[in-house]
CSV table of C-alpha atoms in Angstrom, one decimal:
chain,number,residue,atom,x,y,z
A,1498,ILE,CA,60.1,51.3,147.4
A,1499,GLY,CA,57.8,54.3,147.8
A,1500,PHE,CA,59.8,56.8,145.9
A,1501,ASP,CA,57.7,57.2,142.8
A,1502,VAL,CA,58.3,60.0,140.4
A,1503,GLY,CA,56.9,60.9,137.1
A,1504,SER,CA,58.5,60.6,133.7
A,1505,CYS,CA,62.2,59.6,133.4
A,1506,PHE,CA,63.4,61.1,130.1
A,1507,GLY,CA,67.2,60.9,130.6
A,1508,SER,CA,67.9,64.2,128.8
A,1509,ASP,CA,66.2,67.2,127.2
A,1510,GLU,CA,67.2,66.2,123.8
A,1511,ILE,CA,65.6,62.7,124.2
A,1512,LYS,CA,62.6,64.3,125.8
A,1513,ALA,CA,62.1,66.6,122.7
A,1514,LEU,CA,62.5,63.6,120.4
A,1515,ILE,CA,60.0,61.5,122.3
A,1516,LEU,CA,57.4,64.3,122.7
A,1517,ARG,CA,57.5,64.8,118.9
A,1518,PHE,CA,57.2,61.0,118.4
A,1519,LEU,CA,54.1,61.0,120.6
A,1520,GLN,CA,52.2,62.7,117.8
A,1521,TYR,CA,51.9,59.0,116.9
A,1522,TYR,CA,48.8,59.1,119.1
A,1523,SER,CA,47.0,61.8,117.0
A,1524,ILE,CA,47.0,59.3,114.1
A,1525,TYR,CA,46.4,56.3,116.3
A,1526,ASP,CA,43.3,58.1,117.7
A,1527,SER,CA,42.0,59.1,114.3
A,1528,SER,CA,39.4,57.2,112.3
A,1529,ASP,CA,42.1,55.7,110.1
A,1530,ARG,CA,45.4,54.3,111.4
A,1531,GLN,CA,46.8,53.4,108.0
A,1532,PRO,CA,49.1,56.5,107.9
A,1533,LEU,CA,51.0,54.8,110.8
A,1534,LEU,CA,52.8,52.8,108.1
A,1535,ASP,CA,55.2,55.7,108.0
A,1536,ALA,CA,56.1,55.2,111.7
A,1537,TYR,CA,57.1,51.5,111.3
A,1538,HIS,CA,60.2,49.7,110.0
A,1539,ASP,CA,59.6,47.1,107.3
A,1540,GLY,CA,60.6,44.3,109.7
A,1541,ALA,CA,58.7,45.6,112.7
A,1542,SER,CA,57.1,43.4,115.3
A,1543,PHE,CA,54.0,43.9,117.5
A,1544,SER,CA,52.2,42.0,120.1
A,1545,LEU,CA,49.8,42.8,123.0
A,1546,THR,CA,48.9,41.3,126.3
A,1547,THR,CA,45.9,41.8,128.7
A,1548,PRO,CA,46.0,40.7,132.4
A,1549,PHE,CA,45.0,37.1,132.7
A,1550,SER,CA,41.8,36.8,134.8
A,1551,SER,CA,38.6,34.9,134.9
A,1552,GLN,CA,36.7,38.2,134.5
A,1553,ASN,CA,33.7,38.5,132.2
A,1554,PRO,CA,35.1,38.2,128.7
A,1555,SER,CA,32.3,40.5,127.4
A,1556,SER,CA,34.0,43.5,129.1
A,1557,SER,CA,35.8,46.1,126.9
A,1558,LEU,CA,39.0,44.2,127.3
A,1559,GLY,CA,37.5,41.4,125.3
A,1560,GLU,CA,38.5,43.0,122.1
A,1561,TYR,CA,42.1,42.9,123.2
A,1562,HIS,CA,41.9,39.7,125.2
A,1563,LYS,CA,41.4,37.4,122.2
A,1564,ASP,CA,44.7,38.6,120.8
A,1565,SER,CA,46.6,38.6,124.1
A,1566,ARG,CA,49.9,36.9,123.7
A,1567,ASN,CA,50.5,35.5,127.2
A,1568,LEU,CA,53.2,32.9,127.0
A,1569,LYS,CA,52.1,31.5,130.4
A,1570,ARG,CA,48.8,30.4,128.8
A,1571,LEU,CA,49.5,29.9,125.1
A,1572,LYS,CA,51.3,27.2,123.2
A,1573,ASP,CA,52.2,27.0,119.5
A,1574,PRO,CA,50.9,27.8,117.0
A,1575,MET,CA,49.1,30.7,118.7
A,1576,ARG,CA,52.4,32.1,120.1
A,1577,PHE,CA,53.6,32.6,116.6
A,1578,ARG,CA,50.3,33.7,115.1
A,1579,LEU,CA,49.8,36.5,117.7
A,1580,LEU,CA,53.2,38.0,117.1
A,1581,LYS,CA,52.5,40.4,114.2
A,1582,HIS,CA,55.5,40.8,112.0
A,1583,THR,CA,56.3,43.2,109.1
A,1584,ARG,CA,55.1,46.7,108.8
A,1585,LEU,CA,52.0,45.8,106.7
A,1586,ASN,CA,50.8,43.2,109.1
A,1587,VAL,CA,51.4,45.4,112.2
A,1588,VAL,CA,49.5,48.4,110.8
A,1589,ALA,CA,46.7,46.2,109.4
A,1590,PHE,CA,46.3,44.7,112.9
A,1591,LEU,CA,46.4,48.1,114.7
A,1592,ASN,CA,43.7,49.3,112.3
A,1593,GLU,CA,41.4,46.5,113.5
A,1594,LEU,CA,41.7,47.4,117.2
A,1595,PRO,CA,38.9,49.5,118.7
A,1596,LYS,CA,39.1,53.2,117.9
A,1597,THR,CA,40.5,55.2,120.8
A,1598,GLN,CA,40.9,58.6,122.5
A,1599,HIS,CA,44.1,58.8,124.6
A,1600,ASP,CA,44.5,61.2,127.5
A,1601,ILE,CA,47.8,62.7,126.6
A,1602,ALA,CA,48.0,64.6,129.9
A,1603,SER,CA,48.0,61.2,131.7
A,1604,PHE,CA,51.1,60.0,129.9
A,1605,THR,CA,54.2,58.9,131.7
A,1606,VAL,CA,57.4,58.1,129.8
A,1607,ASP,CA,60.3,56.0,131.0
A,1608,VAL,CA,63.4,55.9,128.8
A,1609,ASN,CA,64.9,52.4,129.2
A,1610,THR,CA,67.9,52.5,126.8
A,1611,TYR,CA,69.5,55.0,124.6
A,1612,THR,CA,72.4,54.2,122.2
A,1613,ASN,CA,73.4,55.5,118.8
A,1614,THR,CA,71.3,52.9,117.1
A,1615,LEU,CA,68.3,52.5,119.4
A,1616,LEU,CA,65.9,54.3,121.7
A,1617,THR,CA,63.6,52.2,123.9
A,1618,PHE,CA,60.9,53.8,126.0
A,1619,THR,CA,57.8,52.9,127.9
A,1620,VAL,CA,54.7,55.0,127.7
A,1621,SER,CA,51.9,54.5,130.2
A,1622,GLY,CA,48.5,56.3,130.5
A,1623,VAL,CA,44.8,56.0,130.0
A,1624,PHE,CA,42.4,56.0,127.1
A,1625,LYS,CA,38.8,55.5,126.2
A,1626,GLU,CA,37.1,53.6,123.3
A,1627,VAL,CA,35.5,55.8,120.6
A,1628,VAL,CA,32.3,54.6,119.0
A,1629,ASP,CA,30.6,56.7,116.3
A,1630,GLY,CA,32.9,59.6,117.1
A,1631,LYS,CA,32.0,59.6,120.8
A,1632,SER,CA,34.2,58.4,123.6
A,1633,ARG,CA,32.6,55.9,125.9
A,1634,GLU,CA,33.2,54.3,129.3
A,1635,PRO,CA,34.9,52.5,130.6
A,1636,THR,CA,38.4,54.0,130.9
A,1637,MET,CA,41.2,51.7,130.2
A,1638,ALA,CA,44.9,51.9,131.1
A,1639,PHE,CA,47.9,50.9,128.9
A,1640,SER,CA,51.6,50.4,129.1
A,1641,ARG,CA,53.4,50.4,125.8
A,1642,VAL,CA,57.0,49.7,125.0
A,1643,PHE,CA,58.5,51.2,121.8
A,1644,ILE,CA,61.9,50.1,120.5
A,1645,THR,CA,62.9,52.6,117.8
A,1646,VAL,CA,65.8,53.4,115.5
A,1647,PRO,CA,66.8,56.8,114.3
A,1648,ALA,CA,65.2,58.0,111.1
A,1649,GLY,CA,66.3,61.4,110.0
A,1650,ASN,CA,65.3,63.7,112.9
A,1651,SER,CA,62.5,61.3,114.0
A,1652,LEU,CA,62.1,57.7,115.1
A,1653,CYS,CA,61.2,54.5,113.3
A,1654,ILE,CA,59.5,51.7,115.3
A,1655,VAL,CA,61.1,48.2,115.1
A,1656,ASN,CA,59.4,46.6,118.1
A,1657,ASP,CA,56.1,47.6,119.7
A,1658,HIS,CA,54.4,45.9,122.7
A,1659,LEU,CA,51.0,47.0,124.1
A,1660,PHE,CA,49.7,46.0,127.5
A,1661,VAL,CA,46.0,46.9,128.2
A,1662,ARG,CA,44.0,46.6,131.4
A,1663,MET,CA,40.9,48.3,133.0
A,1664,ALA,CA,41.8,51.6,134.7
A,1665,THR,CA,41.7,51.8,138.5
A,1666,THR,CA,39.2,54.0,140.3
A,1667,GLU,CA,41.9,56.5,141.0
A,1668,GLU,CA,43.0,56.6,137.3
A,1669,ILE,CA,39.4,57.1,136.2
A,1670,ARG,CA,39.0,60.0,138.7
A,1671,LYS,CA,42.1,61.7,137.3
A,1672,ALA,CA,41.5,60.9,133.6
A,1673,PHE,CA,40.5,63.5,131.0
A,1674,VAL,CA,40.4,66.3,133.5
A,1675,ALA,CA,43.1,68.5,131.9
A,1676,PRO,CA,41.6,72.0,131.5
A,1677,ALA,CA,39.6,72.4,128.3
A,1678,PRO,CA,40.4,75.6,126.3
A,1679,THR,CA,38.8,78.6,127.9
A,1680,PRO,CA,35.6,79.6,125.9
A,1681,SER,CA,36.4,83.1,124.7
A,1682,SER,CA,32.8,84.1,124.0
A,1683,SER,CA,31.7,83.9,127.6
A,1684,PRO,CA,31.2,87.4,129.1
A,1685,VAL,CA,30.6,85.9,132.6
A,1686,PRO,CA,33.3,86.8,135.1
A,1687,THR,CA,34.9,83.7,136.5
A,1688,LEU,CA,35.3,83.1,140.3
A,1689,THR,CA,38.4,81.3,141.5
A,1690,ALA,CA,37.9,79.1,144.5
B,964,MET,CA,73.4,35.1,113.0
B,965,ALA,CA,69.8,35.8,113.5
B,966,SER,CA,69.3,37.0,109.9
B,967,THR,CA,70.1,33.6,108.5
B,968,VAL,CA,67.7,31.7,110.8
B,969,ASP,CA,64.1,31.8,109.7
B,970,PHE,CA,61.9,34.1,111.7
B,971,ARG,CA,59.6,31.4,113.0
B,972,THR,CA,62.6,29.5,114.5
B,973,HIS,CA,63.9,32.7,116.0
B,974,VAL,CA,60.5,33.4,117.6
B,975,ASP,CA,60.2,29.8,119.0
B,976,GLN,CA,63.7,30.1,120.6
B,977,SER,CA,63.0,33.5,121.9
B,978,CYS,CA,59.9,32.2,123.7
B,979,ARG,CA,61.8,29.4,125.4
B,980,TYR,CA,64.7,31.7,126.4
B,981,SER,CA,62.2,34.2,127.7
B,982,GLU,CA,60.3,31.7,129.8
B,983,GLU,CA,63.5,30.4,131.3
B,984,PHE,CA,64.7,33.9,132.1
B,985,VAL,CA,61.4,34.9,133.8
B,986,ASN,CA,61.6,31.9,136.0
B,987,ILE,CA,65.2,32.5,137.0
B,988,TYR,CA,64.8,36.2,137.5
B,989,TYR,CA,61.8,36.2,139.9
B,990,ASP,CA,63.1,33.2,141.8
B,991,CYS,CA,66.4,35.1,142.3
B,992,MET,CA,64.6,38.3,143.2
B,993,ASP,CA,62.5,36.5,145.9
B,994,LYS,CA,64.9,33.9,147.2
B,995,LYS,CA,68.5,34.8,146.2
B,996,ARG,CA,68.5,38.6,146.0
B,997,ARG,CA,72.3,38.7,146.5
B,998,ASN,CA,72.8,37.0,143.2
B,999,LEU,CA,70.4,39.2,141.3
B,1000,THR,CA,73.0,41.7,139.9
B,1001,ARG,CA,74.8,38.8,138.2
B,1002,LEU,CA,71.9,38.7,135.7
B,1003,TYR,CA,72.6,42.3,134.7
B,1004,LEU,CA,75.3,43.7,132.3
B,1005,ASP,CA,78.0,45.8,134.0
B,1006,LYS,CA,76.5,49.0,132.5
B,1007,ALA,CA,72.8,47.9,132.8
B,1008,THR,CA,70.2,50.5,133.7
B,1009,LEU,CA,67.1,49.9,135.8
B,1010,VAL,CA,64.3,52.4,135.8
B,1011,TRP,CA,62.2,51.8,138.9
B,1012,ASN,CA,58.9,53.8,139.0
B,1013,GLY,CA,60.7,56.5,137.1
B,1014,ASN,CA,64.0,56.4,139.0
B,1015,ALA,CA,67.1,55.5,137.0
B,1016,VAL,CA,69.7,53.2,138.7
B,1017,SER,CA,72.8,52.4,136.6
B,1018,GLY,CA,75.8,50.1,137.0
B,1019,GLN,CA,76.5,47.0,139.1
B,1020,GLU,CA,77.3,48.8,142.3
B,1021,ALA,CA,74.3,51.1,142.4
B,1022,LEU,CA,72.0,48.1,141.4
B,1023,ALA,CA,73.4,46.0,144.2
B,1024,GLU,CA,72.8,48.8,146.7
B,1025,PHE,CA,69.3,49.3,145.3
B,1026,PHE,CA,68.3,45.7,145.5
B,1027,GLU,CA,69.7,45.5,149.0
B,1028,SER,CA,67.4,48.3,150.0
B,1029,LEU,CA,64.3,46.6,148.8
B,1030,PRO,CA,62.3,44.6,151.4
B,1031,SER,CA,61.9,40.9,150.7
B,1032,SER,CA,59.4,40.1,148.0
B,1033,GLU,CA,57.0,37.6,146.7
B,1034,PHE,CA,56.4,38.0,143.0
B,1035,GLN,CA,53.7,36.2,141.1
B,1036,VAL,CA,54.0,36.5,137.3
B,1037,LEU,CA,50.5,36.5,135.7
B,1038,THR,CA,51.5,37.2,132.1
B,1039,SER,CA,54.7,37.2,130.1
B,1040,ASP,CA,55.4,38.0,126.4
B,1041,CYS,CA,58.6,38.3,124.3
B,1042,GLN,CA,59.7,39.7,121.0
B,1043,PRO,CA,63.0,39.3,119.2
B,1044,VAL,CA,64.4,42.8,118.8
B,1045,HIS,CA,65.1,43.9,115.3
B,1046,GLU,CA,68.8,43.6,114.6
B,1047,GLN,CA,69.1,47.1,113.1
B,1048,ALA,CA,68.5,48.4,116.6
B,1049,THR,CA,71.1,46.3,118.2
B,1050,GLN,CA,73.9,46.2,115.5
B,1051,GLY,CA,73.4,42.5,115.1
B,1052,GLN,CA,73.7,41.7,118.8
B,1053,THR,CA,70.9,39.1,119.5
B,1054,THR,CA,68.5,40.8,121.8
B,1055,LEU,CA,65.1,40.0,123.3
B,1056,LEU,CA,62.3,42.2,124.6
B,1057,VAL,CA,60.7,40.4,127.6
B,1058,LEU,CA,57.5,41.8,129.2
B,1059,THR,CA,55.8,40.7,132.4
B,1060,CYS,CA,52.8,41.7,134.5
B,1061,GLY,CA,51.8,40.3,137.9
B,1062,LEU,CA,51.4,40.8,141.6
B,1063,VAL,CA,54.1,41.6,144.1
B,1064,LYS,CA,54.1,41.8,147.8
B,1065,PHE,CA,57.0,43.6,149.4
B,1066,GLU,CA,57.3,42.8,153.1
B,1067,GLY,CA,55.4,45.4,155.1
B,1068,ASN,CA,53.6,46.7,152.1
B,1069,LYS,CA,50.3,45.8,150.5
B,1070,GLN,CA,50.2,43.6,147.4
B,1071,ARG,CA,50.3,45.6,144.2
B,1072,TYR,CA,50.1,45.0,140.5
B,1073,PHE,CA,53.2,45.7,138.4
B,1074,ASN,CA,54.5,45.8,134.8
B,1075,GLN,CA,58.1,45.2,134.0
B,1076,ASN,CA,60.1,44.9,130.7
B,1077,PHE,CA,63.6,43.8,130.0
B,1078,LEU,CA,66.0,44.0,127.1
B,1079,LEU,CA,68.2,40.9,127.2
B,1080,THR,CA,71.3,40.4,125.2
B,1081,ALA,CA,72.9,37.1,124.3
B,1082,GLN,CA,76.5,36.7,125.6
B,1083,ALA,CA,78.6,34.0,124.0
B,1084,SER,CA,79.3,31.2,126.5
B,1085,PRO,CA,82.8,29.4,126.2
B,1086,ASN,CA,81.7,26.0,127.4
B,1087,ASN,CA,78.1,25.9,126.2
B,1088,ASP,CA,76.4,26.3,122.9
B,1089,GLN,CA,73.5,28.0,124.6
B,1090,PRO,CA,73.9,31.7,125.0
B,1091,VAL,CA,74.0,33.3,128.4
B,1092,TRP,CA,71.4,36.1,128.7
B,1093,LYS,CA,72.1,39.3,130.5
B,1094,ILE,CA,69.8,42.2,131.2
B,1095,ALA,CA,70.9,45.4,129.4
B,1096,SER,CA,67.9,47.4,130.6
B,1097,ASP,CA,65.0,46.9,133.0
B,1098,CYS,CA,61.9,49.1,133.5
B,1099,PHE,CA,59.6,48.5,136.4
B,1100,ARG,CA,56.4,50.3,137.5
B,1101,PHE,CA,53.6,49.6,139.9
B,1102,GLN,CA,50.3,49.9,138.0
B,1103,ASP,CA,49.0,52.2,140.7
B,1104,TRP,CA,52.2,54.1,141.2
B,1105,ASN,CA,50.6,57.5,141.1
B,1106,SER,CA,47.6,56.9,143.3
């Protein structure tokens, strides 16, 4: 059970398609998520879950926790209410979630299924909340399943599920450490360790 | 057909099927591992921590190689999959999160998601659900 590897794309063609799709996050991380309407099918569904625990509800997960659709804890009518259905409802709901900054370098992608009519994949990684344009602690981790249908040379989302939890110490250590662009103005010679 | 049933009814049914499936799946995984592949379609794919395993034979071999397990499901969710993606074949997306202890290993958190498709059953009006795809990851897989 120890043989863990990174992303599992299936083929280069699918990889290119998904990497292009992941520009989704540049809109998701912007101040307005409304343009995501273009990414969803009219009959799209969305729901989210957070881990069930007795932890302090005032933690950052609280914003997600109140909408967590955990069938093990919820009965009707909440089960139905927390499943967002139709494109307008999904994007309106996403627009209300806390603003975010995702660490694209942390992403792992697993392709679950690929047919002529559907591409399902799971994206995992870490993100931070953004308040007044500044990212803030703590770091959170997510696992998100997209079910998409082909739309021209891109993908249209029909089902979307988001799982959010607090990041582990190890994930926090590795998060947001991708090298920043080298400042070109610096005349100081760099030393390599 | 799903399209003629109202969405709410469809969602209610999906939740029930999903809960039943989750109970059966992890019970089978922990206690009747030999029967586990019966829950998968012949051409099903499992992606386990980024490793793809396809087809009944490879799946049977893979599950055989896993140490005995104790799964504890903490959350589960389910969505009916839009029929445009499945050519009208009734399909559910089922998601779980929980704790698992494989014998000889420490307890770890996991996320798992399944695509289940409804197979007509000759002597029952309830469909039989089979796993078309399965994606599993430990939450701390890269630490």
